[in-house]
Amino acid sequence: MPTDRPFWSALAAGVLAVLVAAPGASAGTGGAEVPTAGGGAGGAAYGSPLGGVPRPQAVRFSVSPRTVTAGGRLPAIVLRIAQPGSTRVRARLDVTPARGTGGRSVRIVLGQIRVGRTLRPGWPKGARLRAGRYTVRIHATDIGGLTLARPRRAPGRVTLDVRPKPKPKPAPTPKPAPAPSGPATPATPRPTVGGRFPVAGPFTFTDGFGAARDGYGHQGVDIAAAAGTNVVAPTAATVRYTDYQSSAAGEYIVARLADGRDIFLAHCIRHSTTVAPGQRVAAGAVLCRVGSTGRSSGPHLHFELWPDGWRDIANTAPVDPLPQLRRWAR
């Protein structure tokens, strides 16, 4: 049987020519082709950064007031961040002291916030700023890693000045009225005698001896009572001074008791004093009426006890009058 070898040889040669001419013969199965050196038509290659995307910007940022006092209320902060084409950014505020001030930085973490929304963030609990100058700065980053733009008209930072806390003013000292006659002489303490409670009506003990004041300690005991209640002499006494001090004691009386101790009675109703310097009074005699004159937050009698004479005598000091007042109140 004859064999058609020329036919089969021609057929094989034709198939081989077709395979060699077919495009994409070098591409692997199941994967994307490697892009050409020029990137090819149809857009940027995968993973390339997009050009022209705007960065976040602080379109509103204020710290008010810009000057505060150390230890006082911290300023209010208002901010709004904008970024076209974005809905959220991650943000924080850093409050940084100037070099050499010794202050500590404070960070206010805002987390993810919506752009275009006005925020009024609060300060961290317990935050304190020492005296000095600080920079309050916004930091914001969008989902693509773009950080806050800082143009001159909206840099996202402001300066905050913290002034030192003023020193407390010393407690005003009542100015003694002129002595009725002769120089003041030290008291001669004698055994304590019985007596009457100085407030002739219902009362309540409030601030005690040594209670903290602005820069000094309380030198007596406060006795709250209804305005107009009579203030009486606890024992027989001689009136030493009567005067008025608007900035502190108000209308006050200084008297020497029968046992030689001095008492100081303050905040009486204006012009309610019924005695005069040098006058001798019996136990229970009305001296004035409970009021709230001078530096006072409500009607009460401020009562001081000076065993060696009042402050116009050198080297004297008051003592806690509460034990004596309790004995008189029985």
mmCIF file with all atom_site columns, C-alpha atoms in Angstrom, residues 135-328:
data_model
loop_
_atom_site.group_PDB
_atom_site.id
_atom_site.type_symbol
_atom_site.label_atom_id
_atom_site.label_alt_id
_atom_site.label_comp_id
_atom_site.label_asym_id
_atom_site.label_entity_id
_atom_site.label_seq_id
_atom_site.pdbx_PDB_ins_code
_atom_site.Cartn_x
_atom_site.Cartn_y
_atom_site.Cartn_z
_atom_site.occupancy
_atom_site.B_iso_or_equiv
_atom_site.pdbx_formal_charge
_atom_site.auth_seq_id
_atom_site.auth_comp_id
_atom_site.auth_asym_id
_atom_site.auth_atom_id
_atom_site.pdbx_PDB_model_num
ATOM 1   C CA . THR A 1 135 ? 2.161   75.935  71.425  1.00 0.00 ? 135 THR A CA 1
ATOM 2   C CA . VAL A 1 136 ? -1.172  74.198  70.791  1.00 0.00 ? 136 VAL A CA 1
ATOM 3   C CA . ARG A 1 137 ? -0.889  72.238  67.532  1.00 0.00 ? 137 ARG A CA 1
ATOM 4   C CA . ILE A 1 138 ? -3.324  70.046  65.548  1.00 0.00 ? 138 ILE A CA 1
ATOM 5   C CA . HIS A 1 139 ? -2.066  66.831  63.969  1.00 0.00 ? 139 HIS A CA 1
ATOM 6   C CA . ALA A 1 140 ? -4.292  65.051  61.414  1.00 0.00 ? 140 ALA A CA 1
ATOM 7   C CA . THR A 1 141 ? -3.728  62.153  58.993  1.00 0.00 ? 141 THR A CA 1
ATOM 8   C CA . ASP A 1 142 ? -6.164  60.849  56.374  1.00 0.00 ? 142 ASP A CA 1
ATOM 9   C CA . ILE A 1 143 ? -6.670  57.227  55.312  1.00 0.00 ? 143 ILE A CA 1
ATOM 10  C CA . GLY A 1 144 ? -4.030  57.576  52.607  1.00 0.00 ? 144 GLY A CA 1
ATOM 11  C CA . GLY A 1 145 ? -1.380  58.899  54.986  1.00 0.00 ? 145 GLY A CA 1
ATOM 12  C CA . LEU A 1 146 ? -1.608  62.563  53.971  1.00 0.00 ? 146 LEU A CA 1
ATOM 13  C CA . THR A 1 147 ? -0.908  64.867  56.922  1.00 0.00 ? 147 THR A CA 1
ATOM 14  C CA . LEU A 1 148 ? -2.323  68.270  57.841  1.00 0.00 ? 148 LEU A CA 1
ATOM 15  C CA . ALA A 1 149 ? -1.447  71.098  55.481  1.00 0.00 ? 149 ALA A CA 1
ATOM 16  C CA . ARG A 1 150 ? -0.129  74.204  57.227  1.00 0.00 ? 150 ARG A CA 1
ATOM 17  C CA . PRO A 1 151 ? -0.641  77.249  55.011  1.00 0.00 ? 151 PRO A CA 1
ATOM 18  C CA . ARG A 1 152 ? 0.105   80.624  56.531  1.00 0.00 ? 152 ARG A CA 1
ATOM 19  C CA . ARG A 1 153 ? -3.567  81.561  56.839  1.00 0.00 ? 153 ARG A CA 1
ATOM 20  C CA . ALA A 1 154 ? -4.498  78.284  58.566  1.00 0.00 ? 154 ALA A CA 1
ATOM 21  C CA . PRO A 1 155 ? -1.393  76.717  60.114  1.00 0.00 ? 155 PRO A CA 1
ATOM 22  C CA . GLY A 1 156 ? -3.272  74.611  62.668  1.00 0.00 ? 156 GLY A CA 1
ATOM 23  C CA . ARG A 1 157 ? -1.336  75.983  65.642  1.00 0.00 ? 157 ARG A CA 1
ATOM 24  C CA . VAL A 1 158 ? -1.705  78.831  68.146  1.00 0.00 ? 158 VAL A CA 1
ATOM 25  C CA . THR A 1 159 ? 0.287   80.204  71.081  1.00 0.00 ? 159 THR A CA 1
ATOM 26  C CA . LEU A 1 160 ? -1.029  79.982  74.657  1.00 0.00 ? 160 LEU A CA 1
ATOM 27  C CA . ASP A 1 161 ? 0.404   82.059  77.538  1.00 0.00 ? 161 ASP A CA 1
ATOM 28  C CA . VAL A 1 162 ? 0.026   80.836  81.136  1.00 0.00 ? 162 VAL A CA 1
ATOM 29  C CA . ARG A 1 163 ? 0.661   83.497  83.779  1.00 0.00 ? 163 ARG A CA 1
ATOM 30  C CA . PRO A 1 164 ? 1.967   82.642  87.273  1.00 0.00 ? 164 PRO A CA 1
ATOM 31  C CA . LYS A 1 165 ? -0.645  82.321  89.992  1.00 0.00 ? 165 LYS A CA 1
ATOM 32  C CA . PRO A 1 166 ? -0.681  85.558  92.023  1.00 0.00 ? 166 PRO A CA 1
ATOM 33  C CA . LYS A 1 167 ? 0.509   85.347  95.601  1.00 0.00 ? 167 LYS A CA 1
ATOM 34  C CA . PRO A 1 168 ? -2.340  85.502  98.150  1.00 0.00 ? 168 PRO A CA 1
ATOM 35  C CA . LYS A 1 169 ? -2.836  88.852  99.773  1.00 0.00 ? 169 LYS A CA 1
ATOM 36  C CA . PRO A 1 170 ? -2.179  88.937  103.525 1.00 0.00 ? 170 PRO A CA 1
ATOM 37  C CA . ALA A 1 171 ? -5.238  88.992  105.716 1.00 0.00 ? 171 ALA A CA 1
ATOM 38  C CA . PRO A 1 172 ? -6.242  92.545  106.543 1.00 0.00 ? 172 PRO A CA 1
ATOM 39  C CA . THR A 1 173 ? -5.680  93.440  110.166 1.00 0.00 ? 173 THR A CA 1
ATOM 40  C CA . PRO A 1 174 ? -8.337  95.510  111.928 1.00 0.00 ? 174 PRO A CA 1
ATOM 41  C CA . LYS A 1 175 ? -6.955  98.909  112.783 1.00 0.00 ? 175 LYS A CA 1
ATOM 42  C CA . PRO A 1 176 ? -7.429  99.607  116.480 1.00 0.00 ? 176 PRO A CA 1
ATOM 43  C CA . ALA A 1 177 ? -9.257  102.755 117.423 1.00 0.00 ? 177 ALA A CA 1
ATOM 44  C CA . PRO A 1 178 ? -7.356  105.188 119.627 1.00 0.00 ? 178 PRO A CA 1
ATOM 45  C CA . ALA A 1 179 ? -7.173  104.042 123.233 1.00 0.00 ? 179 ALA A CA 1
ATOM 46  C CA . PRO A 1 180 ? -9.631  105.896 125.469 1.00 0.00 ? 180 PRO A CA 1
ATOM 47  C CA . SER A 1 181 ? -6.921  106.934 127.927 1.00 0.00 ? 181 SER A CA 1
ATOM 48  C CA . GLY A 1 182 ? -3.261  106.110 128.457 1.00 0.00 ? 182 GLY A CA 1
ATOM 49  C CA . PRO A 1 183 ? -1.187  103.373 126.821 1.00 0.00 ? 183 PRO A CA 1
ATOM 50  C CA . ALA A 1 184 ? -2.450  99.844  126.519 1.00 0.00 ? 184 ALA A CA 1
ATOM 51  C CA . THR A 1 185 ? -1.383  97.560  129.343 1.00 0.00 ? 185 THR A CA 1
ATOM 52  C CA . PRO A 1 186 ? -1.084  93.790  129.198 1.00 0.00 ? 186 PRO A CA 1
ATOM 53  C CA . ALA A 1 187 ? -3.955  91.829  130.604 1.00 0.00 ? 187 ALA A CA 1
ATOM 54  C CA . THR A 1 188 ? -3.541  90.165  133.975 1.00 0.00 ? 188 THR A CA 1
ATOM 55  C CA . PRO A 1 189 ? -5.134  86.732  133.619 1.00 0.00 ? 189 PRO A CA 1
ATOM 56  C CA . ARG A 1 190 ? -7.173  85.577  136.574 1.00 0.00 ? 190 ARG A CA 1
ATOM 57  C CA . PRO A 1 191 ? -9.043  82.308  137.129 1.00 0.00 ? 191 PRO A CA 1
ATOM 58  C CA . THR A 1 192 ? -11.742 81.769  134.544 1.00 0.00 ? 192 THR A CA 1
ATOM 59  C CA . VAL A 1 193 ? -15.181 82.709  135.813 1.00 0.00 ? 193 VAL A CA 1
ATOM 60  C CA . GLY A 1 194 ? -18.604 81.530  134.705 1.00 0.00 ? 194 GLY A CA 1
ATOM 61  C CA . GLY A 1 195 ? -20.503 83.547  132.174 1.00 0.00 ? 195 GLY A CA 1
ATOM 62  C CA . ARG A 1 196 ? -23.118 83.704  129.451 1.00 0.00 ? 196 ARG A CA 1
ATOM 63  C CA . PHE A 1 197 ? -22.957 82.605  125.837 1.00 0.00 ? 197 PHE A CA 1
ATOM 64  C CA . PRO A 1 198 ? -22.295 85.714  123.681 1.00 0.00 ? 198 PRO A CA 1
ATOM 65  C CA . VAL A 1 199 ? -25.167 85.032  121.233 1.00 0.00 ? 199 VAL A CA 1
ATOM 66  C CA . ALA A 1 200 ? -28.563 85.423  122.921 1.00 0.00 ? 200 ALA A CA 1
ATOM 67  C CA . GLY A 1 201 ? -30.523 83.092  120.639 1.00 0.00 ? 201 GLY A CA 1
ATOM 68  C CA . PRO A 1 202 ? -30.344 79.896  118.538 1.00 0.00 ? 202 PRO A CA 1
ATOM 69  C CA . PHE A 1 203 ? -26.882 79.416  117.044 1.00 0.00 ? 203 PHE A CA 1
ATOM 70  C CA . THR A 1 204 ? -24.595 76.987  115.208 1.00 0.00 ? 204 THR A CA 1
ATOM 71  C CA . PHE A 1 205 ? -20.814 76.714  115.319 1.00 0.00 ? 205 PHE A CA 1
ATOM 72  C CA . THR A 1 206 ? -19.430 76.919  111.766 1.00 0.00 ? 206 THR A CA 1
ATOM 73  C CA . ASP A 1 207 ? -15.786 77.696  110.868 1.00 0.00 ? 207 ASP A CA 1
ATOM 74  C CA . GLY A 1 208 ? -13.404 76.808  113.685 1.00 0.00 ? 208 GLY A CA 1
ATOM 75  C CA . PHE A 1 209 ? -10.108 78.140  114.970 1.00 0.00 ? 209 PHE A CA 1
ATOM 76  C CA . GLY A 1 210 ? -7.220  77.649  112.515 1.00 0.00 ? 210 GLY A CA 1
ATOM 77  C CA . ALA A 1 211 ? -9.467  76.991  109.486 1.00 0.00 ? 211 ALA A CA 1
ATOM 78  C CA . ALA A 1 212 ? -7.633  77.720  106.230 1.00 0.00 ? 212 ALA A CA 1
ATOM 79  C CA . ARG A 1 213 ? -8.109  81.135  104.713 1.00 0.00 ? 213 ARG A CA 1
ATOM 80  C CA . ASP A 1 214 ? -6.418  82.872  101.753 1.00 0.00 ? 214 ASP A CA 1
ATOM 81  C CA . GLY A 1 215 ? -2.863  82.847  103.049 1.00 0.00 ? 215 GLY A CA 1
ATOM 82  C CA . TYR A 1 216 ? -3.601  82.729  106.798 1.00 0.00 ? 216 TYR A CA 1
ATOM 83  C CA . GLY A 1 217 ? -5.406  80.758  109.498 1.00 0.00 ? 217 GLY A CA 1
ATOM 84  C CA . HIS A 1 218 ? -8.762  81.599  111.078 1.00 0.00 ? 218 HIS A CA 1
ATOM 85  C CA . GLN A 1 219 ? -8.091  83.273  114.451 1.00 0.00 ? 219 GLN A CA 1
ATOM 86  C CA . GLY A 1 220 ? -11.458 82.635  116.053 1.00 0.00 ? 220 GLY A CA 1
ATOM 87  C CA . VAL A 1 221 ? -14.720 80.694  115.867 1.00 0.00 ? 221 VAL A CA 1
ATOM 88  C CA . ASP A 1 222 ? -17.702 81.669  113.712 1.00 0.00 ? 222 ASP A CA 1
ATOM 89  C CA . ILE A 1 223 ? -21.135 81.409  115.334 1.00 0.00 ? 223 ILE A CA 1
ATOM 90  C CA . ALA A 1 224 ? -24.004 81.480  112.825 1.00 0.00 ? 224 ALA A CA 1
ATOM 91  C CA . ALA A 1 225 ? -27.266 83.031  114.050 1.00 0.00 ? 225 ALA A CA 1
ATOM 92  C CA . ALA A 1 226 ? -30.209 84.981  112.707 1.00 0.00 ? 226 ALA A CA 1
ATOM 93  C CA . ALA A 1 227 ? -29.420 88.541  111.701 1.00 0.00 ? 227 ALA A CA 1
ATOM 94  C CA . GLY A 1 228 ? -30.373 90.934  114.472 1.00 0.00 ? 228 GLY A CA 1
ATOM 95  C CA . THR A 1 229 ? -29.836 88.463  117.345 1.00 0.00 ? 229 THR A CA 1
ATOM 96  C CA . ASN A 1 230 ? -28.394 90.265  120.381 1.00 0.00 ? 230 ASN A CA 1
ATOM 97  C CA . VAL A 1 231 ? -24.680 89.881  121.113 1.00 0.00 ? 231 VAL A CA 1
ATOM 98  C CA . VAL A 1 232 ? -24.093 90.121  124.871 1.00 0.00 ? 232 VAL A CA 1
ATOM 99  C CA . ALA A 1 233 ? -21.147 90.397  127.247 1.00 0.00 ? 233 ALA A CA 1
ATOM 100 C CA . PRO A 1 234 ? -20.222 86.920  128.542 1.00 0.00 ? 234 PRO A CA 1
ATOM 101 C CA . THR A 1 235 ? -19.049 88.389  131.868 1.00 0.00 ? 235 THR A CA 1
ATOM 102 C CA . ALA A 1 236 ? -18.664 91.819  133.375 1.00 0.00 ? 236 ALA A CA 1
ATOM 103 C CA . ALA A 1 237 ? -16.327 93.672  131.046 1.00 0.00 ? 237 ALA A CA 1
ATOM 104 C CA . THR A 1 238 ? -14.771 96.963  130.059 1.00 0.00 ? 238 THR A CA 1
ATOM 105 C CA . VAL A 1 239 ? -15.097 98.067  126.438 1.00 0.00 ? 239 VAL A CA 1
ATOM 106 C CA . ARG A 1 240 ? -11.691 98.830  124.924 1.00 0.00 ? 240 ARG A CA 1
ATOM 107 C CA . TYR A 1 241 ? -12.450 99.595  121.251 1.00 0.00 ? 241 TYR A CA 1
ATOM 108 C CA . THR A 1 242 ? -15.405 99.962  118.879 1.00 0.00 ? 242 THR A CA 1
ATOM 109 C CA . ASP A 1 243 ? -14.776 100.518 115.185 1.00 0.00 ? 243 ASP A CA 1
ATOM 110 C CA . TYR A 1 244 ? -15.737 99.599  111.603 1.00 0.00 ? 244 TYR A CA 1
ATOM 111 C CA . GLN A 1 245 ? -13.553 97.933  108.942 1.00 0.00 ? 245 GLN A CA 1
ATOM 112 C CA . SER A 1 246 ? -15.333 97.482  105.602 1.00 0.00 ? 246 SER A CA 1
ATOM 113 C CA . SER A 1 247 ? -12.663 95.206  104.084 1.00 0.00 ? 247 SER A CA 1
ATOM 114 C CA . ALA A 1 248 ? -12.583 92.557  106.819 1.00 0.00 ? 248 ALA A CA 1
ATOM 115 C CA . ALA A 1 249 ? -14.078 92.667  110.344 1.00 0.00 ? 249 ALA A CA 1
ATOM 116 C CA . GLY A 1 250 ? -16.987 94.974  109.596 1.00 0.00 ? 250 GLY A CA 1
ATOM 117 C CA . GLU A 1 251 ? -18.413 96.550  112.768 1.00 0.00 ? 251 GLU A CA 1
ATOM 118 C CA . TYR A 1 252 ? -16.442 95.166  115.713 1.00 0.00 ? 252 TYR A CA 1
ATOM 119 C CA . ILE A 1 253 ? -15.933 95.472  119.482 1.00 0.00 ? 253 ILE A CA 1
ATOM 120 C CA . VAL A 1 254 ? -12.932 94.690  121.694 1.00 0.00 ? 254 VAL A CA 1
ATOM 121 C CA . ALA A 1 255 ? -13.691 94.195  125.393 1.00 0.00 ? 255 ALA A CA 1
ATOM 122 C CA . ARG A 1 256 ? -11.715 93.045  128.457 1.00 0.00 ? 256 ARG A CA 1
ATOM 123 C CA . LEU A 1 257 ? -13.506 90.444  130.555 1.00 0.00 ? 257 LEU A CA 1
ATOM 124 C CA . ALA A 1 258 ? -13.580 90.350  134.328 1.00 0.00 ? 258 ALA A CA 1
ATOM 125 C CA . ASP A 1 259 ? -10.805 87.712  134.365 1.00 0.00 ? 259 ASP A CA 1
ATOM 126 C CA . GLY A 1 260 ? -8.439  89.930  132.320 1.00 0.00 ? 260 GLY A CA 1
ATOM 127 C CA . ARG A 1 261 ? -8.790  88.243  128.931 1.00 0.00 ? 261 ARG A CA 1
ATOM 128 C CA . ASP A 1 262 ? -9.737  90.235  125.826 1.00 0.00 ? 262 ASP A CA 1
ATOM 129 C CA . ILE A 1 263 ? -12.481 89.226  123.384 1.00 0.00 ? 263 ILE A CA 1
ATOM 130 C CA . PHE A 1 264 ? -12.933 90.394  119.799 1.00 0.00 ? 264 PHE A CA 1
ATOM 131 C CA . LEU A 1 265 ? -16.479 90.416  118.319 1.00 0.00 ? 265 LEU A CA 1
ATOM 132 C CA . ALA A 1 266 ? -16.875 91.093  114.565 1.00 0.00 ? 266 ALA A CA 1
ATOM 133 C CA . HIS A 1 267 ? -19.415 91.483  111.704 1.00 0.00 ? 267 HIS A CA 1
ATOM 134 C CA . CYS A 1 268 ? -22.100 93.191  113.837 1.00 0.00 ? 268 CYS A CA 1
ATOM 135 C CA . ILE A 1 269 ? -24.915 95.013  112.040 1.00 0.00 ? 269 ILE A CA 1
ATOM 136 C CA . ARG A 1 270 ? -23.769 98.478  111.035 1.00 0.00 ? 270 ARG A CA 1
ATOM 137 C CA . HIS A 1 271 ? -24.501 101.053 113.765 1.00 0.00 ? 271 HIS A CA 1
ATOM 138 C CA . SER A 1 272 ? -25.913 98.374  116.111 1.00 0.00 ? 272 SER A CA 1
ATOM 139 C CA . THR A 1 273 ? -23.136 98.848  118.713 1.00 0.00 ? 273 THR A CA 1
ATOM 140 C CA . THR A 1 274 ? -24.655 100.090 121.988 1.00 0.00 ? 274 THR A CA 1
ATOM 141 C CA . VAL A 1 275 ? -21.456 100.683 123.979 1.00 0.00 ? 275 VAL A CA 1
ATOM 142 C CA . ALA A 1 276 ? -18.460 103.016 123.826 1.00 0.00 ? 276 ALA A CA 1
ATOM 143 C CA . PRO A 1 277 ? -14.740 102.669 124.637 1.00 0.00 ? 277 PRO A CA 1
ATOM 144 C CA . GLY A 1 278 ? -14.081 102.870 128.374 1.00 0.00 ? 278 GLY A CA 1
ATOM 145 C CA . GLN A 1 279 ? -17.623 101.842 129.291 1.00 0.00 ? 279 GLN A CA 1
ATOM 146 C CA . ARG A 1 280 ? -18.092 99.110  131.913 1.00 0.00 ? 280 ARG A CA 1
ATOM 147 C CA . VAL A 1 281 ? -20.881 96.610  131.340 1.00 0.00 ? 281 VAL A CA 1
ATOM 148 C CA . ALA A 1 282 ? -22.425 93.778  133.323 1.00 0.00 ? 282 ALA A CA 1
ATOM 149 C CA . ALA A 1 283 ? -22.642 90.145  132.227 1.00 0.00 ? 283 ALA A CA 1
ATOM 150 C CA . GLY A 1 284 ? -25.485 89.796  129.712 1.00 0.00 ? 284 GLY A CA 1
ATOM 151 C CA . ALA A 1 285 ? -25.427 93.460  128.654 1.00 0.00 ? 285 ALA A CA 1
ATOM 152 C CA . VAL A 1 286 ? -26.238 93.922  124.952 1.00 0.00 ? 286 VAL A CA 1
ATOM 153 C CA . LEU A 1 287 ? -23.151 94.994  122.996 1.00 0.00 ? 287 LEU A CA 1
ATOM 154 C CA . CYS A 1 288 ? -24.380 94.832  119.356 1.00 0.00 ? 288 CYS A CA 1
ATOM 155 C CA . ARG A 1 289 ? -26.478 92.615  117.039 1.00 0.00 ? 289 ARG A CA 1
ATOM 156 C CA . VAL A 1 290 ? -25.441 89.705  114.798 1.00 0.00 ? 290 VAL A CA 1
ATOM 157 C CA . GLY A 1 291 ? -24.843 90.894  111.229 1.00 0.00 ? 291 GLY A CA 1
ATOM 158 C CA . SER A 1 292 ? -22.786 90.319  108.080 1.00 0.00 ? 292 SER A CA 1
ATOM 159 C CA . THR A 1 293 ? -20.743 93.500  107.659 1.00 0.00 ? 293 THR A CA 1
ATOM 160 C CA . GLY A 1 294 ? -17.215 93.533  106.257 1.00 0.00 ? 294 GLY A CA 1
ATOM 161 C CA . ARG A 1 295 ? -15.851 90.402  104.609 1.00 0.00 ? 295 ARG A CA 1
ATOM 162 C CA . SER A 1 296 ? -18.663 87.990  105.402 1.00 0.00 ? 296 SER A CA 1
ATOM 163 C CA . SER A 1 297 ? -20.781 85.431  103.543 1.00 0.00 ? 297 SER A CA 1
ATOM 164 C CA . GLY A 1 298 ? -23.783 85.519  105.886 1.00 0.00 ? 298 GLY A CA 1
ATOM 165 C CA . PRO A 1 299 ? -24.983 86.633  109.333 1.00 0.00 ? 299 PRO A CA 1
ATOM 166 C CA . HIS A 1 300 ? -22.704 85.338  112.085 1.00 0.00 ? 300 HIS A CA 1
ATOM 167 C CA . LEU A 1 301 ? -20.597 86.451  115.041 1.00 0.00 ? 301 LEU A CA 1
ATOM 168 C CA . HIS A 1 302 ? -16.837 86.065  114.667 1.00 0.00 ? 302 HIS A CA 1
ATOM 169 C CA . PHE A 1 303 ? -15.495 85.500  118.218 1.00 0.00 ? 303 PHE A CA 1
ATOM 170 C CA . GLU A 1 304 ? -11.808 85.646  119.228 1.00 0.00 ? 304 GLU A CA 1
ATOM 171 C CA . LEU A 1 305 ? -10.241 85.069  122.668 1.00 0.00 ? 305 LEU A CA 1
ATOM 172 C CA . TRP A 1 306 ? -6.905  86.708  123.569 1.00 0.00 ? 306 TRP A CA 1
ATOM 173 C CA . PRO A 1 307 ? -5.599  85.542  127.003 1.00 0.00 ? 307 PRO A CA 1
ATOM 174 C CA . ASP A 1 308 ? -2.807  88.166  127.218 1.00 0.00 ? 308 ASP A CA 1
ATOM 175 C CA . GLY A 1 309 ? -4.607  91.066  125.587 1.00 0.00 ? 309 GLY A CA 1
ATOM 176 C CA . TRP A 1 310 ? -5.669  91.897  122.030 1.00 0.00 ? 310 TRP A CA 1
ATOM 177 C CA . ARG A 1 311 ? -3.311  92.429  119.086 1.00 0.00 ? 311 ARG A CA 1
ATOM 178 C CA . ASP A 1 312 ? -2.530  96.038  120.029 1.00 0.00 ? 312 ASP A CA 1
ATOM 179 C CA . ILE A 1 313 ? -0.315  94.630  122.803 1.00 0.00 ? 313 ILE A CA 1
ATOM 180 C CA . ALA A 1 314 ? 3.074   93.265  121.741 1.00 0.00 ? 314 ALA A CA 1
ATOM 181 C CA . ASN A 1 315 ? 3.756   89.523  121.672 1.00 0.00 ? 315 ASN A CA 1
ATOM 182 C CA . THR A 1 316 ? 0.185   88.363  122.152 1.00 0.00 ? 316 THR A CA 1
ATOM 183 C CA . ALA A 1 317 ? -1.765  85.717  120.263 1.00 0.00 ? 317 ALA A CA 1
ATOM 184 C CA . PRO A 1 318 ? -5.315  84.352  120.209 1.00 0.00 ? 318 PRO A CA 1
ATOM 185 C CA . VAL A 1 319 ? -6.275  80.856  121.401 1.00 0.00 ? 319 VAL A CA 1
ATOM 186 C CA . ASP A 1 320 ? -9.052  78.504  120.356 1.00 0.00 ? 320 ASP A CA 1
ATOM 187 C CA . PRO A 1 321 ? -12.149 79.891  122.115 1.00 0.00 ? 321 PRO A CA 1
ATOM 188 C CA . LEU A 1 322 ? -14.348 76.847  121.450 1.00 0.00 ? 322 LEU A CA 1
ATOM 189 C CA . PRO A 1 323 ? -13.807 75.136  124.859 1.00 0.00 ? 323 PRO A CA 1
ATOM 190 C CA . GLN A 1 324 ? -14.718 78.378  126.651 1.00 0.00 ? 324 GLN A CA 1
ATOM 191 C CA . LEU A 1 325 ? -17.731 78.952  124.374 1.00 0.00 ? 325 LEU A CA 1
ATOM 192 C CA . ARG A 1 326 ? -18.999 75.428  125.060 1.00 0.00 ? 326 ARG A CA 1
ATOM 193 C CA . ARG A 1 327 ? -18.792 76.047  128.816 1.00 0.00 ? 327 ARG A CA 1
ATOM 194 C CA . TRP A 1 328 ? -20.752 79.273  128.446 1.00 0.00 ? 328 TRP A CA 1
#
